[in-house]
Short mmCIF file of C-alpha atoms and ligand atoms in Angstrom, two decimals:
data_model
loop_
_atom_site.label_atom_id
_atom_site.label_comp_id
_atom_site.label_asym_id
_atom_site.label_seq_id
_atom_site.Cartn_x
_atom_site.Cartn_y
_atom_site.Cartn_z
CA UNK A 830 16.94 -6.92 7.61
CA UNK A 831 20.06 -8.18 5.84
CA UNK A 832 18.96 -9.06 2.28
CA UNK A 833 16.23 -6.46 1.81
CA UNK A 834 17.53 -5.28 -1.58
CA UNK A 835 17.61 -8.86 -2.89
CA UNK A 836 14.04 -9.54 -1.68
CA UNK A 837 12.89 -6.20 -3.13
CA UNK A 838 14.41 -7.19 -6.50
CA UNK A 839 12.63 -10.55 -6.40
CA UNK A 840 9.32 -8.82 -5.61
CA UNK A 841 9.89 -6.29 -8.40
CA UNK A 842 9.93 -9.10 -10.96
CA UNK A 843 6.15 -8.94 -10.65
CA UNK A 844 4.94 -5.77 -12.35
CA UNK A 845 1.71 -5.82 -10.31
CA UNK A 846 3.65 -5.30 -7.09
CA UNK A 847 5.05 -1.99 -5.85
CA UNK A 848 8.03 -2.17 -3.46
CA UNK A 849 9.81 0.50 -1.44
CA UNK A 850 12.80 0.09 0.82
CA UNK A 851 13.09 1.90 4.17
CA UNK A 852 9.70 3.54 3.73
CA UNK A 853 8.81 5.81 6.70
CA UNK A 854 5.66 4.48 8.35
CA UNK A 855 4.86 8.03 9.45
CA UNK A 856 3.55 8.42 5.85
CA UNK A 857 1.12 5.55 6.33
CA UNK A 858 -0.33 6.09 9.80
CA UNK A 859 -2.96 8.66 10.78
CA UNK A 860 -0.78 9.51 13.80
CA UNK A 861 1.95 10.59 11.34
CA UNK A 862 4.37 8.60 13.49
CA UNK A 863 6.59 5.59 12.83
CA UNK A 864 10.09 4.73 11.66
CA UNK A 865 10.96 2.95 8.41
CA UNK A 866 9.66 -0.43 7.29
CA UNK A 867 12.48 -2.51 5.78
CA UNK A 868 10.16 -3.33 2.87
CA UNK A 869 6.87 -1.65 2.01
CA UNK A 870 4.84 -3.62 -0.51
CA UNK A 871 1.58 -2.61 -2.19
CA UNK A 872 -0.54 -5.07 -4.08
CA UNK A 873 -4.04 -4.80 -5.57
CA UNK A 874 -5.45 -8.28 -5.96
CA UNK A 875 -5.69 -11.64 -4.23
CA UNK A 876 -3.57 -13.62 -6.69
CA UNK A 877 -0.58 -11.27 -6.49
CA UNK A 878 -1.04 -10.79 -2.73
CA UNK A 879 -0.72 -14.54 -2.24
CA UNK A 880 2.38 -14.55 -4.46
CA UNK A 881 3.95 -11.76 -2.35
CA UNK A 882 3.12 -13.48 0.93
CA UNK A 883 4.45 -16.83 -0.23
CA UNK A 884 7.72 -15.24 -1.40
CA UNK A 885 8.11 -13.48 1.97
CA UNK A 886 7.30 -16.73 3.77
CA UNK A 887 9.79 -18.69 1.70
CA UNK A 888 12.50 -16.20 2.69
CA UNK A 889 11.32 -16.12 6.33
CA UNK A 890 10.64 -12.37 6.23
CA UNK A 891 8.24 -11.30 9.00
CA UNK A 892 5.26 -9.50 7.57
CA UNK A 893 2.42 -7.30 8.81
CA UNK A 894 -0.68 -6.19 6.91
CA UNK A 895 -1.56 -2.52 6.80
CA UNK A 896 -4.96 -0.97 6.19
CA UNK A 897 -5.11 2.84 6.50
CA UNK A 898 -2.90 2.77 9.61
CA UNK A 899 -5.67 4.53 11.55
CA UNK A 900 -5.44 2.35 14.63
CA UNK A 901 -1.68 1.95 14.84
CA UNK A 902 1.23 3.33 16.79
CA UNK A 903 4.40 2.23 14.98
CA UNK A 904 7.69 2.39 16.89
CA UNK A 905 10.31 5.03 16.07
CA UNK A 906 12.70 2.19 15.20
CA UNK A 907 10.30 1.16 12.45
CA UNK A 908 9.29 -2.31 11.33
CA UNK A 909 11.73 -5.11 10.82
CA UNK A 910 10.55 -7.11 7.81
CA UNK A 911 7.79 -6.30 5.36
CA UNK A 912 4.63 -4.23 5.58
CA UNK A 913 2.08 -5.31 3.01
CA UNK A 914 -0.70 -2.94 2.04
CA UNK A 915 -3.56 -4.75 0.35
CA UNK A 916 -5.25 -2.23 -1.92
CA UNK A 917 -8.13 -4.31 -3.41
CA UNK A 918 -10.96 -1.80 -3.50
CA UNK A 919 -13.59 -3.44 -5.71
CA UNK A 920 -17.24 -3.22 -4.61
CA UNK A 921 -20.17 -5.16 -6.05
CA UNK A 922 -23.80 -5.16 -5.10
CA UNK A 923 -26.33 -7.96 -5.45
CA UNK A 924 -29.76 -7.18 -4.01
CA UNK A 925 -29.11 -6.04 -0.45
CA UNK A 926 -25.70 -7.74 -0.29
CA UNK A 927 -22.47 -5.86 -0.92
CA UNK A 928 -19.20 -7.68 -1.63
CA UNK A 929 -16.05 -5.59 -1.22
CA UNK A 930 -12.27 -5.93 -1.20
CA UNK A 931 -10.56 -5.51 2.16
CA UNK A 932 -8.65 -2.43 1.00
CA UNK A 933 -11.72 -0.30 0.35
CA UNK A 934 -12.14 2.63 2.72
CA UNK A 935 -15.20 2.62 4.97
CA UNK A 936 -16.05 6.12 3.68
CA UNK A 937 -16.17 4.86 0.08
CA UNK A 938 -18.08 1.72 1.05
CA UNK A 939 -20.68 3.67 3.07
CA UNK A 940 -21.12 6.18 0.24
CA UNK A 941 -21.54 3.36 -2.28
CA UNK A 942 -24.19 1.70 -0.08
CA UNK A 943 -26.06 5.01 0.22
CA UNK A 944 -26.02 5.48 -3.56
CA UNK A 945 -27.44 1.96 -3.95
CA UNK A 946 -30.24 2.86 -1.47
CA UNK A 947 -28.83 0.45 1.10
CA UNK A 948 -28.97 1.30 4.80
CA UNK A 949 -26.87 -0.03 7.70
CA UNK A 950 -23.43 1.45 7.04
CA UNK A 951 -23.93 5.13 7.87
CA UNK A 952 -22.21 4.57 11.24
CA UNK A 953 -19.00 3.57 9.41
CA UNK A 954 -18.73 6.59 7.11
CA UNK A 955 -16.55 8.68 9.44
CA UNK A 956 -14.26 5.85 10.61
CA UNK A 957 -11.01 6.45 8.71
CA UNK A 958 -10.07 2.80 8.11
CA UNK A 959 -10.42 0.06 5.51
CA UNK A 960 -12.93 -2.77 5.47
CA UNK A 961 -10.13 -5.22 6.40
CA UNK A 962 -8.98 -3.19 9.40
CA UNK A 963 -12.59 -2.65 10.48
CA UNK A 964 -13.27 -6.41 10.40
CA UNK A 965 -10.20 -7.10 12.55
CA UNK A 966 -11.22 -4.42 15.07
CA UNK A 967 -15.00 -4.81 14.78
CA UNK A 968 -15.01 -1.04 14.31
CA UNK A 969 -18.12 0.73 15.43
CA UNK A 970 -19.69 4.08 16.22
CA UNK A 971 -23.05 5.65 17.07
CA UNK A 972 -24.63 2.33 17.98
CA UNK A 973 -23.51 0.43 14.87
CA UNK A 974 -20.61 -1.98 14.44
CA UNK A 975 -19.22 -4.25 11.74
CA UNK A 976 -20.78 -7.18 13.58
CA UNK A 977 -24.23 -5.92 12.50
CA UNK A 978 -23.44 -5.99 8.78
CA UNK A 979 -20.59 -8.40 7.96
CA UNK A 980 -21.92 -11.86 7.14
CA UNK A 981 -18.93 -13.47 5.44
CA UNK A 982 -15.20 -12.83 5.20
CA UNK A 983 -12.62 -14.44 2.92
CA UNK A 984 -9.02 -14.59 4.10
CA UNK A 985 -5.72 -16.35 3.60
CA UNK A 986 -4.70 -18.44 6.60
CA UNK A 987 -1.12 -18.84 7.82
CA UNK A 988 -0.56 -21.54 5.15
CA UNK A 989 -1.92 -19.07 2.56
CA UNK A 990 -4.96 -21.26 1.97
CA UNK A 991 -8.11 -19.33 1.07
CA UNK A 992 -10.69 -19.73 3.86
CA UNK A 993 -14.10 -18.29 4.69
CA UNK A 994 -15.73 -17.38 8.02
CA UNK A 995 -19.47 -16.79 8.23
CA UNK A 996 -21.76 -15.15 10.80
CA UNK A 997 -20.88 -15.99 14.37
CA UNK A 998 -17.61 -17.60 13.31
CA UNK A 999 -16.27 -14.01 13.12
CA UNK A 1000 -16.44 -13.97 16.96
CA UNK A 1001 -17.05 -10.24 16.87
CA UNK A 1002 -16.93 -8.56 20.27
CA UNK A 1003 -16.12 -5.10 21.56
CA UNK A 1004 -13.22 -3.99 19.30
CA UNK A 1005 -12.26 -7.59 18.64
CA UNK A 1006 -12.87 -10.49 16.27
CA UNK A 1007 -11.50 -13.92 15.43
CA UNK A 1008 -8.88 -12.07 13.33
CA UNK A 1009 -7.57 -10.25 16.39
CA UNK A 1010 -7.32 -13.52 18.31
CA UNK A 1011 -5.88 -15.57 15.44
CA UNK A 1012 -4.31 -13.12 12.96
CA UNK A 1013 -4.77 -14.37 9.38
CA UNK A 1014 -2.08 -13.89 6.76
CA UNK A 1015 -4.45 -11.53 4.95
CA UNK A 1016 -8.14 -10.63 4.88
CA UNK A 1017 -9.21 -10.49 1.23
CA UNK A 1018 -12.73 -9.12 1.52
CA UNK A 1019 -16.18 -9.39 3.06
CA UNK A 1020 -19.84 -9.68 2.19
CA UNK A 1021 -22.14 -7.27 4.00
CA UNK A 1022 -25.87 -7.69 4.39
CA UNK A 1023 -27.67 -4.34 4.36
CA UNK A 1024 -31.32 -3.30 4.17
CA UNK A 1025 -33.27 -1.20 1.69
CA UNK A 1026 -33.25 2.46 2.67
CA UNK A 1027 -33.82 5.98 1.45
CA UNK A 1028 -30.59 7.61 0.16
CA UNK A 1029 -31.60 11.06 1.42
CA UNK A 1030 -32.24 9.71 4.93
CA UNK A 1031 -28.92 7.84 4.87
CA UNK A 1032 -27.11 10.98 3.66
CA UNK A 1033 -28.68 12.99 6.50
CA UNK A 1034 -27.67 10.35 9.03
CA UNK A 1035 -24.07 10.42 7.77
CA UNK A 1036 -24.01 14.22 7.88
CA UNK A 1037 -25.32 14.15 11.45
CA UNK A 1038 -22.55 11.75 12.56
CA UNK A 1039 -19.90 13.80 10.71
CA UNK A 1040 -21.09 16.95 12.48
CA UNK A 1041 -20.94 15.23 15.86
CA UNK A 1042 -17.39 14.02 15.13
CA UNK A 1043 -16.25 17.52 14.07
CA UNK A 1044 -17.78 19.01 17.20
CA UNK A 1045 -16.43 16.48 19.72
CA UNK A 1046 -13.24 15.02 18.26
CA UNK A 1047 -9.86 16.70 17.65
CA UNK A 1048 -9.95 15.94 13.91
CA UNK A 1049 -7.63 18.89 13.26
CA UNK A 1050 -4.70 16.92 14.75
CA UNK A 1051 -3.21 13.57 13.75
CA UNK A 1052 -4.26 10.73 16.07
CA UNK A 1053 -5.32 7.10 16.01
CA UNK A 1054 -8.82 7.80 17.29
CA UNK A 1055 -9.85 6.74 20.81
CA UNK A 1056 -6.69 5.76 22.63
CA UNK A 1057 -8.38 3.44 25.12
CA UNK A 1058 -11.25 0.97 25.06
CA UNK A 1059 -14.37 1.91 26.98
CA UNK A 1060 -13.98 0.38 30.46
CA UNK A 1061 -17.14 -1.35 31.66
CA UNK A 1062 -19.49 1.16 33.29
CA UNK A 1063 -17.31 4.18 32.40
CA UNK A 1064 -16.11 6.35 29.54
CA UNK A 1065 -12.31 6.55 29.17
CA UNK A 1066 -12.43 10.24 28.16
CA UNK A 1067 -14.56 11.21 31.18
CA UNK A 1068 -12.22 9.38 33.59
CA UNK A 1069 -9.15 11.05 32.07
CA UNK A 1070 -10.80 14.47 32.24
CA UNK A 1071 -11.92 13.84 35.84
CA UNK A 1072 -8.25 13.19 36.73
CA UNK A 1073 -7.36 16.63 35.32
CA UNK A 1074 -5.27 15.20 32.49
CA UNK A 1075 -6.60 17.25 29.55
CA UNK A 1076 -3.61 18.95 27.96
CA UNK A 1077 -1.06 16.65 29.65
CA UNK A 1078 1.92 16.62 27.30
CA UNK A 1079 4.97 14.44 26.67
CA UNK A 1080 7.17 15.84 23.88
CA UNK A 1081 4.85 16.30 20.88
CA UNK A 1082 2.10 14.04 22.26
CA UNK A 1083 -0.79 15.52 24.16
CA UNK A 1084 -4.08 14.51 25.77
CA UNK A 1085 -6.50 16.44 23.56
CA UNK A 1086 -8.06 19.52 25.19
CA UNK A 1087 -11.15 18.89 23.06
CA UNK A 1088 -11.67 15.19 23.89
CA UNK A 1089 -9.60 13.58 26.64
CA UNK A 1090 -10.10 10.14 25.10
CA UNK A 1091 -7.76 11.10 22.24
CA UNK A 1092 -3.99 11.35 22.39
CA UNK A 1093 -2.96 13.69 19.57
CA UNK A 1094 0.24 14.49 17.76
CA UNK A 1095 0.70 18.24 18.30
CA UNK A 1096 3.65 18.17 15.91
CA UNK A 1097 6.82 16.11 15.89
CA UNK A 1098 5.57 13.53 18.40
CA UNK A 1099 7.54 10.30 18.54
CA UNK A 1100 6.10 6.87 19.28
CA UNK A 1101 8.07 7.01 22.52
CA UNK A 1102 6.29 10.28 23.48
CA UNK A 1103 2.89 8.69 22.83
CA UNK A 1104 3.78 5.48 24.68
CA UNK A 1105 5.09 7.45 27.69
CA UNK A 1106 1.94 9.59 27.75
CA UNK A 1107 -0.32 6.52 27.51
CA UNK A 1108 1.51 4.90 30.43
CA UNK A 1109 1.21 8.08 32.53
CA UNK A 1110 -2.53 8.29 31.83
CA UNK A 1111 -3.04 4.61 32.72
CA UNK A 1112 -1.07 5.00 35.95
CA UNK A 1113 -2.85 8.17 37.11
CA UNK A 1114 -6.35 6.95 36.19
CA UNK A 1115 -5.75 3.67 38.02
CA UNK A 1116 -4.42 5.46 41.09
CA UNK A 1117 -7.21 8.07 41.18
CA UNK A 1118 -10.22 5.98 40.12
CA UNK A 1119 -9.22 2.31 40.41
CA UNK A 1120 -10.14 1.76 36.74
CA UNK A 1121 -7.75 -0.02 34.37
CA UNK A 1122 -7.58 1.62 30.93
CA UNK A 1123 -6.81 -0.84 28.16
CA UNK A 1124 -5.30 0.45 24.93
CA UNK A 1125 -7.52 0.32 21.85
CA UNK A 1126 -4.63 1.39 19.61
CA UNK A 1127 -2.41 -1.46 18.35
CA UNK A 1128 1.18 -0.70 19.39
CA UNK A 1129 3.80 -2.14 17.03
C1 FAD Z 931 -9.91 10.30 13.84
C2 FAD Z 931 -10.19 8.83 14.07
C3 FAD Z 931 -11.47 8.42 14.42
C4 FAD Z 931 -11.74 7.07 14.65
N1 FAD Z 931 -13.01 6.70 14.99
C5 FAD Z 931 -13.27 5.39 15.20
C6 FAD Z 931 -14.59 4.97 15.56
O1 FAD Z 931 -15.53 5.78 15.64
N2 FAD Z 931 -14.82 3.66 15.78
C7 FAD Z 931 -13.81 2.72 15.68
O2 FAD Z 931 -14.07 1.53 15.89
N3 FAD Z 931 -12.55 3.10 15.34
C8 FAD Z 931 -12.26 4.38 15.10
N4 FAD Z 931 -10.98 4.75 14.76
C9 FAD Z 931 -9.91 3.74 14.71
C10 FAD Z 931 -9.70 3.08 13.33
O3 FAD Z 931 -10.12 3.92 12.29
C11 FAD Z 931 -10.40 1.73 13.22
O4 FAD Z 931 -9.91 0.81 14.19
C12 FAD Z 931 -10.23 1.10 11.83
O5 FAD Z 931 -11.08 -0.01 11.74
C13 FAD Z 931 -8.81 0.63 11.53
O6 FAD Z 931 -8.74 0.31 10.14
P1 FAD Z 931 -7.39 0.46 9.30
O7 FAD Z 931 -7.68 0.02 7.92
O8 FAD Z 931 -6.82 1.81 9.46
O9 FAD Z 931 -6.49 -0.63 10.02
P2 FAD Z 931 -4.97 -0.48 10.48
O10 FAD Z 931 -4.89 0.54 11.56
O11 FAD Z 931 -4.09 -0.31 9.30
O12 FAD Z 931 -4.75 -1.93 11.10
C14 FAD Z 931 -5.46 -2.35 12.25
C15 FAD Z 931 -5.24 -3.85 12.42
O13 FAD Z 931 -5.89 -4.55 11.38
C16 FAD Z 931 -4.95 -5.36 10.65
N5 FAD Z 931 -5.39 -5.34 9.24
C17 FAD Z 931 -5.76 -4.28 8.50
N6 FAD Z 931 -6.13 -4.68 7.26
C18 FAD Z 931 -5.98 -6.02 7.22
C19 FAD Z 931 -6.17 -7.03 6.23
N7 FAD Z 931 -6.62 -6.75 4.98
N8 FAD Z 931 -5.89 -8.32 6.54
C20 FAD Z 931 -5.46 -8.65 7.78
N9 FAD Z 931 -5.24 -7.75 8.77
C21 FAD Z 931 -5.50 -6.45 8.49
C22 FAD Z 931 -3.60 -4.71 10.88
O14 FAD Z 931 -2.56 -5.66 10.70
C23 FAD Z 931 -3.77 -4.25 12.33
O15 FAD Z 931 -3.56 -5.34 13.20
C24 FAD Z 931 -10.69 6.10 14.51
C25 FAD Z 931 -9.41 6.52 14.14
C26 FAD Z 931 -9.15 7.87 13.90
C27 FAD Z 931 -7.78 8.29 13.47
#
């Protein structure tokens, strides 16, 4: 990007905005992979986020929104333009409804709900993303998904107009939503409808899921979670294991020995290593089983 210093200076006129130049994305993805973003902007509230986005738009700077980077593979060349991290983390509760900013982590949100004796979010506790990222992806685990709890979402559309989607308008499906199909400029926050529950039971449920994750998933290595979507009638990990691909390695990227559905960064993996490994897995699984594996991870 040619005038990144000038744009950074313009953004820095607003004290509520933090700006870095050439910020390595490896610091902001759970894979620990990714080259520099020309501009890395952090902002905490809707008013200043809209100001940032309108300034970037005015200067025709391409822009992507980052949550916790837990579902992303960012290229080694980095990101041309701006990465905006929306850090609004407020949570409010009214009866069995919870209203939260898109930047809040699912762990914090699920813990808050438990403390308020509200059930329905235990499934989300171990998913290492934000509410915003989880709404885009319709994140889910252990039989629960965002679809079950999110009733309303506020976002800025491409013209930076504040809009609301409710209920079925979210078009939630398996790891998808209206936001995946028609990316908004920014998701600001959501309202979740939960049910009354017993905090001790919710705590036990969360502990059970955490134990299952520790036992089955390679949490000791950086990754972006399940690499592939679940193909209809199959499990991606089982197919990959059946093809003898556990441990298959390209550079620093490896098919986890613990769970074949995860590609992990064994140390020093590049995005190119991961991409190459993903392509090899897809090719071999298709040849050996006839099943097409579709990536769940967003590749940038
Ligand atoms: C160890 C591990 C375990 C995991 N387990 C699960 C699991 O059980 N179930 C599951 O579904 N996923 C799982 N994941 C994947 C990941 O955590 C989820 O997809 C999560 O919802 C992504 O949220 P994020 O905030 O990290 O989004 P990011 O990865 O930062 O972004 C994902 C997408 O959402 C967009 N986005 C994020 N925030 C906003 C916003 N405010 N406005 C507009 N767009 C936005 C981004 O632009 C991007 O397109 C796992 C990942 C890891 C590393």
